[in-house]
mmCIF file of C-alpha atoms in Angstrom:
data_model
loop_
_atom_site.group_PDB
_atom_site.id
_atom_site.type_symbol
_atom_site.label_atom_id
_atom_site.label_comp_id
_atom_site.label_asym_id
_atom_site.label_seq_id
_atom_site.Cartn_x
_atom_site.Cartn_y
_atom_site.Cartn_z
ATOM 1 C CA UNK A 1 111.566 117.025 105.387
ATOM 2 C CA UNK A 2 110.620 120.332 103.262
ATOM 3 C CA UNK A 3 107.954 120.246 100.754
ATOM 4 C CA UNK A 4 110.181 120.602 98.246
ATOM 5 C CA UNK A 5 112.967 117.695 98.983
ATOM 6 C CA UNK A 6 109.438 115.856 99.709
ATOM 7 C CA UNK A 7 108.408 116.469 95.980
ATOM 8 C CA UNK A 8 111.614 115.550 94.496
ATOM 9 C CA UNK A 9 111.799 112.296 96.851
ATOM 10 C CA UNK A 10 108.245 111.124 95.619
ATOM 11 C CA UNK A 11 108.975 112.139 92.313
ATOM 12 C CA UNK A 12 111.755 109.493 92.126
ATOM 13 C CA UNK A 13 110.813 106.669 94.999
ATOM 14 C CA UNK A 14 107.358 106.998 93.908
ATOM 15 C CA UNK A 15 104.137 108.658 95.464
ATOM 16 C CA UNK A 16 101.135 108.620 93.950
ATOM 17 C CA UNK A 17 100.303 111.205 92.353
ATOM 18 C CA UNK A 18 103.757 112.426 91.931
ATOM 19 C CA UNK A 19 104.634 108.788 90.563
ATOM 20 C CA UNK A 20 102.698 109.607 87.428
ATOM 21 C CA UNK A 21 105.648 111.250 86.165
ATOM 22 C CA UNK A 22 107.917 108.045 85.539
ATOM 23 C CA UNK A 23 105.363 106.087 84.168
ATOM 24 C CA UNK A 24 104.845 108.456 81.648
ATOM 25 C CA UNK A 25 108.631 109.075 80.507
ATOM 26 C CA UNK A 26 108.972 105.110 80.475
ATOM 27 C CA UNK A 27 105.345 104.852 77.991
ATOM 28 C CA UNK A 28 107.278 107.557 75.458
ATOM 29 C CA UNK A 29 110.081 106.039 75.990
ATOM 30 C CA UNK A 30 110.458 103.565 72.793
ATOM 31 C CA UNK A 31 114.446 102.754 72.649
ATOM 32 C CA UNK A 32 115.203 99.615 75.448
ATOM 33 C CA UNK A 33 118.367 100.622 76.165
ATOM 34 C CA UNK A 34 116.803 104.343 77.457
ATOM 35 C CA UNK A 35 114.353 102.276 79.283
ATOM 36 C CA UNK A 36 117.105 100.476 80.848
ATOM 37 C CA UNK A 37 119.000 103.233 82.027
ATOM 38 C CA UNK A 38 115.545 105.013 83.344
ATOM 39 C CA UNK A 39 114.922 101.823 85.479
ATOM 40 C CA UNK A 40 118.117 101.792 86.484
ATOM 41 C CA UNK A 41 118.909 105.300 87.770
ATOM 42 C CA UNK A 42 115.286 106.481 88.481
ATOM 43 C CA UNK A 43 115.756 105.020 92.483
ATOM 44 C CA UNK A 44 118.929 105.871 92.681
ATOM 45 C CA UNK A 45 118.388 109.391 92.230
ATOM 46 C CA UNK A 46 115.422 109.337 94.709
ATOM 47 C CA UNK A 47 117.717 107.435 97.739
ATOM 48 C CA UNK A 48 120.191 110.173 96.916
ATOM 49 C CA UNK A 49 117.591 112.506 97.596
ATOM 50 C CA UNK A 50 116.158 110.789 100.882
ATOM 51 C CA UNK A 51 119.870 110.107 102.234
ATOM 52 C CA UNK A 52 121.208 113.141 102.065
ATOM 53 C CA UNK A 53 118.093 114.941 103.907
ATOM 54 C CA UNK A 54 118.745 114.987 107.580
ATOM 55 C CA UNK A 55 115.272 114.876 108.523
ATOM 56 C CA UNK A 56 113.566 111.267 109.523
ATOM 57 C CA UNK A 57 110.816 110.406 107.899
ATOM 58 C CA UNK A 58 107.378 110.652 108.991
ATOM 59 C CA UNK A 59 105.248 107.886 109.477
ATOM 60 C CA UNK A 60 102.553 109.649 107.507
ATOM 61 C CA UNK A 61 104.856 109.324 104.273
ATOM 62 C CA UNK A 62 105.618 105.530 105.258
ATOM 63 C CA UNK A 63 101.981 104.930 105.221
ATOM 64 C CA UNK A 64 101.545 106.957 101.593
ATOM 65 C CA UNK A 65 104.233 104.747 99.920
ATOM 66 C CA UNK A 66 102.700 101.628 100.840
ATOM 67 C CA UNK A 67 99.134 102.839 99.763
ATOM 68 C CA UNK A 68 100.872 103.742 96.327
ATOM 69 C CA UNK A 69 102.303 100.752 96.002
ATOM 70 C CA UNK A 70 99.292 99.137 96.910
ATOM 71 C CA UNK A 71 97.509 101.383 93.822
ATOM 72 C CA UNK A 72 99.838 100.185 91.324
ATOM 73 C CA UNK A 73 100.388 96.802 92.081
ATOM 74 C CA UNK A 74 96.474 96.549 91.890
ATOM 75 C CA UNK A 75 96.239 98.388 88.413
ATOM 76 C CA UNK A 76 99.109 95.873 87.049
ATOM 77 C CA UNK A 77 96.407 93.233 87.398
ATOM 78 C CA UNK A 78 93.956 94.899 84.517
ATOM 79 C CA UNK A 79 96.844 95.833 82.497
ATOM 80 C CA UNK A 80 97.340 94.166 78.769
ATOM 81 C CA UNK A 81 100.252 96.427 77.820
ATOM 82 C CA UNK A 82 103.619 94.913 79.017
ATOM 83 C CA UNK A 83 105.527 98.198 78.780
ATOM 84 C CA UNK A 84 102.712 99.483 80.805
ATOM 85 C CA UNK A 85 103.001 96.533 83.325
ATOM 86 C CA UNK A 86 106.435 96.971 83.712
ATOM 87 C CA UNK A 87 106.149 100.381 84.865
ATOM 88 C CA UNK A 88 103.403 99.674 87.236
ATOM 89 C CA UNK A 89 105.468 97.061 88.792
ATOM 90 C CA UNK A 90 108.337 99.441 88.987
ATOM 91 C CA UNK A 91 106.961 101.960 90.749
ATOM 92 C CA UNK A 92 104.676 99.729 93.235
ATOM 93 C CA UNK A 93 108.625 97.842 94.110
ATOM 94 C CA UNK A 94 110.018 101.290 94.217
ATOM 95 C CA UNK A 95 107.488 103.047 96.680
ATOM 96 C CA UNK A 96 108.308 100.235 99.060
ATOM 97 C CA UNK A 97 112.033 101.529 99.674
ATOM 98 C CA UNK A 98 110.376 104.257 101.746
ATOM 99 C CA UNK A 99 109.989 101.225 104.370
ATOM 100 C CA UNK A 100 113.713 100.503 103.873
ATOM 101 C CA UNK A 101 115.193 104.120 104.831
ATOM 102 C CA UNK A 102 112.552 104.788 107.372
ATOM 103 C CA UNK A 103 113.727 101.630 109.138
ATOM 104 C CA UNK A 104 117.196 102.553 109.273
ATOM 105 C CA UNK A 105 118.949 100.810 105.951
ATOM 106 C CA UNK A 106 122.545 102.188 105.116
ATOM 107 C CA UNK A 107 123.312 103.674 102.275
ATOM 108 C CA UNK A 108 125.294 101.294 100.447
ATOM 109 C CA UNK A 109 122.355 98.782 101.365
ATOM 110 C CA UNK A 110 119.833 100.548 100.289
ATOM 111 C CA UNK A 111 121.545 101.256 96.957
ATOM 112 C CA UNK A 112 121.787 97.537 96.285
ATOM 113 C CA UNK A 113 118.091 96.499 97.584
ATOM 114 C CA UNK A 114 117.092 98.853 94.288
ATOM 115 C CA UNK A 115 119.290 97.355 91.936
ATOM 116 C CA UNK A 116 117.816 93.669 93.094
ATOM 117 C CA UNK A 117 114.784 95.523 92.412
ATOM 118 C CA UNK A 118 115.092 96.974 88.961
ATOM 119 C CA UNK A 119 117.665 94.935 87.330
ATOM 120 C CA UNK A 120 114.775 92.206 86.505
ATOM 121 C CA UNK A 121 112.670 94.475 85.549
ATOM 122 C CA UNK A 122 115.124 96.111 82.928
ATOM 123 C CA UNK A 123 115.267 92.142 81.927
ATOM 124 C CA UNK A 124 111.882 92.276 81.623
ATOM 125 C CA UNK A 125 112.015 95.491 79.599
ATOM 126 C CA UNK A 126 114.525 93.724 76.914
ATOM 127 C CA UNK A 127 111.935 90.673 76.537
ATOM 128 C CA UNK A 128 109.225 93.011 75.834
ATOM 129 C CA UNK A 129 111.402 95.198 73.191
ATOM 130 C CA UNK A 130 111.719 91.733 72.000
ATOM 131 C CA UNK A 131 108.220 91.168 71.819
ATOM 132 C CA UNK A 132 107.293 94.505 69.760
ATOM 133 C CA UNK A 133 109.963 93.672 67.520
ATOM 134 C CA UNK A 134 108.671 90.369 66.186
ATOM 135 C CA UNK A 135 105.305 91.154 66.191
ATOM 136 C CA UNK A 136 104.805 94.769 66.290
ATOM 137 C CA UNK A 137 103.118 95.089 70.084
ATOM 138 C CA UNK A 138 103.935 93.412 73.504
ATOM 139 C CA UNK A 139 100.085 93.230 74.378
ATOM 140 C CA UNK A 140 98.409 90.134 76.513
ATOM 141 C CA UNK A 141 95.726 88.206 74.928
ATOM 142 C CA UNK A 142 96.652 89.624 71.389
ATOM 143 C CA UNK A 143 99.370 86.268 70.447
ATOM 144 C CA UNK A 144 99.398 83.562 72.491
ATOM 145 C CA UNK A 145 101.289 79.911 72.708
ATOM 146 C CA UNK A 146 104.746 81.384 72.772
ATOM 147 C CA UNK A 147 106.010 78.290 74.658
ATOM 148 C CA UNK A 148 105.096 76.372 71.432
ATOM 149 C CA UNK A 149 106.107 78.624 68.866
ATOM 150 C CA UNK A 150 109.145 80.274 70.956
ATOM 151 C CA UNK A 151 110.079 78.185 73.798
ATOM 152 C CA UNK A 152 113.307 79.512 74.553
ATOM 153 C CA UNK A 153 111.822 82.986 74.595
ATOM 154 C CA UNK A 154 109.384 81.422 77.079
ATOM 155 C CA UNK A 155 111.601 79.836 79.374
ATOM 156 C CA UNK A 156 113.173 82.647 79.523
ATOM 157 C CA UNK A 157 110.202 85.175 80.332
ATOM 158 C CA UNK A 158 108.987 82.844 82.759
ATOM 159 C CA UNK A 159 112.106 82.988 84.926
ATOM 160 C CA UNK A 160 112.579 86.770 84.735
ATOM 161 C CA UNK A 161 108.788 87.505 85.661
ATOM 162 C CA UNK A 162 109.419 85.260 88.677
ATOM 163 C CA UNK A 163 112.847 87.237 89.672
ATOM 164 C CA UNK A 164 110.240 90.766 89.136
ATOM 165 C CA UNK A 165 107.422 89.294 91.050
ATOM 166 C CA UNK A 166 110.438 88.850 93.944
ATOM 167 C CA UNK A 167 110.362 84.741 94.209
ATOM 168 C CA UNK A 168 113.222 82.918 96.160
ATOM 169 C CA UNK A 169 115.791 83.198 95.839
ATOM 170 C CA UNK A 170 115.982 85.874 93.905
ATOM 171 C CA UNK A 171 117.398 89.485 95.890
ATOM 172 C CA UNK A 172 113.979 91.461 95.633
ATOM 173 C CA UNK A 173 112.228 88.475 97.566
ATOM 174 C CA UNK A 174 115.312 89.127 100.461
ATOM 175 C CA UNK A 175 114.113 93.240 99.854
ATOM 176 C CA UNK A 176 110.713 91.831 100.546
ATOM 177 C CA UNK A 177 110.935 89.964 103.563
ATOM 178 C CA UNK A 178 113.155 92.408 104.844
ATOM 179 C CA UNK A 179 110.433 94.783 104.725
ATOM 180 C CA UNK A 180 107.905 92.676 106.831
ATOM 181 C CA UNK A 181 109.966 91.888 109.328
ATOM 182 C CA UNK A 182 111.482 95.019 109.902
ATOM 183 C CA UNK A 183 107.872 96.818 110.403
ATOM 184 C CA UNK A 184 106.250 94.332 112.000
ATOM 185 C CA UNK A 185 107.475 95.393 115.513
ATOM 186 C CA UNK A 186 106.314 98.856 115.034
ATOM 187 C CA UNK A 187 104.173 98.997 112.011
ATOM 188 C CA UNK A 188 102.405 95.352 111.496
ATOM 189 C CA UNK A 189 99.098 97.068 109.160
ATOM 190 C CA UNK A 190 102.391 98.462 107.134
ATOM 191 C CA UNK A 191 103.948 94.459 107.205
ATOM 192 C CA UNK A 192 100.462 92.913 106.313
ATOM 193 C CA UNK A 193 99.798 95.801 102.947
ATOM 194 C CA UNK A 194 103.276 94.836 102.135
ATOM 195 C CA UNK A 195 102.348 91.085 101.980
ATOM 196 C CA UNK A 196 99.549 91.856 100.413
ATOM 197 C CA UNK A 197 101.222 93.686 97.618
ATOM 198 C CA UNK A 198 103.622 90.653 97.226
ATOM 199 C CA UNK A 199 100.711 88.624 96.592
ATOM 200 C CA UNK A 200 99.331 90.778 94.199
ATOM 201 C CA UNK A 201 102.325 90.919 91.946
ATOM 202 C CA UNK A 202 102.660 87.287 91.778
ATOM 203 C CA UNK A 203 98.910 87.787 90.805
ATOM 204 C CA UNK A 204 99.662 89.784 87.802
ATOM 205 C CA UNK A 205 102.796 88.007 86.808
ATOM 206 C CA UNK A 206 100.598 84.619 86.503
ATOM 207 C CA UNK A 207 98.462 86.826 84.683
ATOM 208 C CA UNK A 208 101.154 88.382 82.435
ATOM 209 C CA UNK A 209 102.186 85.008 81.201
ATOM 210 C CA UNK A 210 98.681 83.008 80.787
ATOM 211 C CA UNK A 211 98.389 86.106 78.277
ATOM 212 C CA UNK A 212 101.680 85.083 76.466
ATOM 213 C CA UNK A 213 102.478 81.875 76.624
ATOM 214 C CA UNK A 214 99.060 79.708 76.814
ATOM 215 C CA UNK A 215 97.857 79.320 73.889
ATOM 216 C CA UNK A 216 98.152 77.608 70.397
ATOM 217 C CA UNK A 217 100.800 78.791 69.508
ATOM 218 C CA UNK A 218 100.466 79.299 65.954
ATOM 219 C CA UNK A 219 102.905 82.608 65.208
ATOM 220 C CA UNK A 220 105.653 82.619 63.077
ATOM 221 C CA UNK A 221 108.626 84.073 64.625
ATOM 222 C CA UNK A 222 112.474 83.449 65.240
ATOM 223 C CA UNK A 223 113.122 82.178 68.892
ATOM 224 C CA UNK A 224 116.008 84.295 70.742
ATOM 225 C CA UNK A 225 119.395 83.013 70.369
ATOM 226 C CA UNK A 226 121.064 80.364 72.315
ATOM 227 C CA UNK A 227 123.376 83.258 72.863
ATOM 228 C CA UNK A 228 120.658 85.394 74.062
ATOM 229 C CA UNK A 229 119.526 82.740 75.945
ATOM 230 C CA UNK A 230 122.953 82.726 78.102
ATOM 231 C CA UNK A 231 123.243 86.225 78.306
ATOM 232 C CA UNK A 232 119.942 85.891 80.392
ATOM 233 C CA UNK A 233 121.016 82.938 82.426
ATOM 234 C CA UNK A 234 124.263 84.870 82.957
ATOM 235 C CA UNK A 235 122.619 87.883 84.860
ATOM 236 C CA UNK A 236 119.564 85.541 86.284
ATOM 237 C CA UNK A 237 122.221 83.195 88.256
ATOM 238 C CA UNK A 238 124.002 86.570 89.134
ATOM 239 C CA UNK A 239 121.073 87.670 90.547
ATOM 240 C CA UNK A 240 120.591 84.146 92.781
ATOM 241 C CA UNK A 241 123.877 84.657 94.093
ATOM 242 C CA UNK A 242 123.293 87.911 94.839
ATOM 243 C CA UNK A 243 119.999 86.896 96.548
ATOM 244 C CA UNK A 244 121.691 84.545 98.744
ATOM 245 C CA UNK A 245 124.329 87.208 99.928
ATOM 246 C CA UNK A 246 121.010 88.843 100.731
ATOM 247 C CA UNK A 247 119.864 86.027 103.049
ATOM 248 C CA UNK A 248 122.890 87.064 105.208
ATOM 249 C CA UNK A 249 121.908 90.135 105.579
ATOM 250 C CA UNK A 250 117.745 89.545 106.626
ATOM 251 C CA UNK A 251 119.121 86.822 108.988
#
């Protein structure tokens, strides 16, 4: 791999320092449905990049991904901004697709273990536009209660951070365990840092909502939609299904 398909590759499945890049488009980046599209296409581009290089990947890079991963998923823990979380998220779940083409994932699979990936987190990214819109900022710790005072909202963050923090039987929890086992026979520190990562994101999603929705929940604020509320529940059971055409494939 040349230095320079190596700096485009880590540019868009993330390696820290390179990484810094995407988190800082997605900050300026106010609109949700620009968001969106940047969560969407961001991995995309970067498979493209690692597919069509002929090369195979050294186990130094392997080893680089998951200790950028590790990084983020870490800083996600301290972080009050939810834009800011969701970005840290995004590019710990992305650097982990290294572990996915190094261990011999097609194409068309690896496309569709990054969709699993970012599709809840572009969920994620409409909640919190949602969020700044009622009351000006998506911060932790700065409203809380929104299971009194919005409970649909609620019900509905609280399913979506459990499809980003890759829970059964959603498809990034298949992308997940696919992971483990698939290093395990030749790289078991890489399985246990990639467990370890898991368990750090479910960390800072229980984190993420103690800061929204404990609370007293004394804001005034109109709920989301019971039309809003399907469109969710729509794309969340989408996801399940997907997730258990997933299970095929680990098993």
């Amino acid at each position: 791999m040349t230095k320079s398909v190596l700096i485009l590759a880590g540019l868009f499945l993330p390696l820290f320092p390179l990484s810094m890049l995407f988190n800082i488009l997605f900050t300026r980046l106010r609109n949700p449905v620009l968001r969106s599209v940047l969560l969407l296409a961001w991995p995309q581009i970067g498979i493209a990049i690692v597919l069509g290089n002929s090369h195979a990947i050294p186990h130094w890079l392997v080893v680089w991904a998951v200790l950028s991963s590790l990084l983020y998923a870490l800083r996600a823990l301290a972080l009050r901004d939810v834009g800011l979380w969701i970005g840290f998220i995004s590019t710990s779940a992305w650097s982990l697709l290294w572990i996915l083409a190094d261990t011999g994932a097609g194409s068309e699979q690896l496309k569709l273990y990054a969709l699993g990936i970012s599709i809840p987190l572009v969920l994620m990214s409409i909640l919190a536009a949602g969020l700044e819109r009622r009351f000006g900022a998506a911060y932790l710790g700065l409203y809380g209660g929104l299971a009194k005072s919005l409970p649909r909202f609620s019900g509905v963050l609280v399913v979506v951070v459990l499809a980003v923090i890759a829970t059964p039987l959603f498809p990034s929890f298949f992308s997940m365990l696919s992971m483990i086992m698939k290093s395990i026979p030749t790289m078991p520190t890489v399985a246990v840092a990639v467990a370890i990562v898991w368990l750090l994101w479910s960390w800072a999603g229980a984190k993420l909502l103690q800061g929204l929705i404990v609370g007293p929940g004394e804001q005034a604020a109109t709920d989301i939609s019971r039309a809003g509320v399907w469109f969710f529940v729509i794309i969340l059971v989408a996801l399940v299904i997907a997730g258990m055409y997933w299970l095929g494939a680990v098993v």
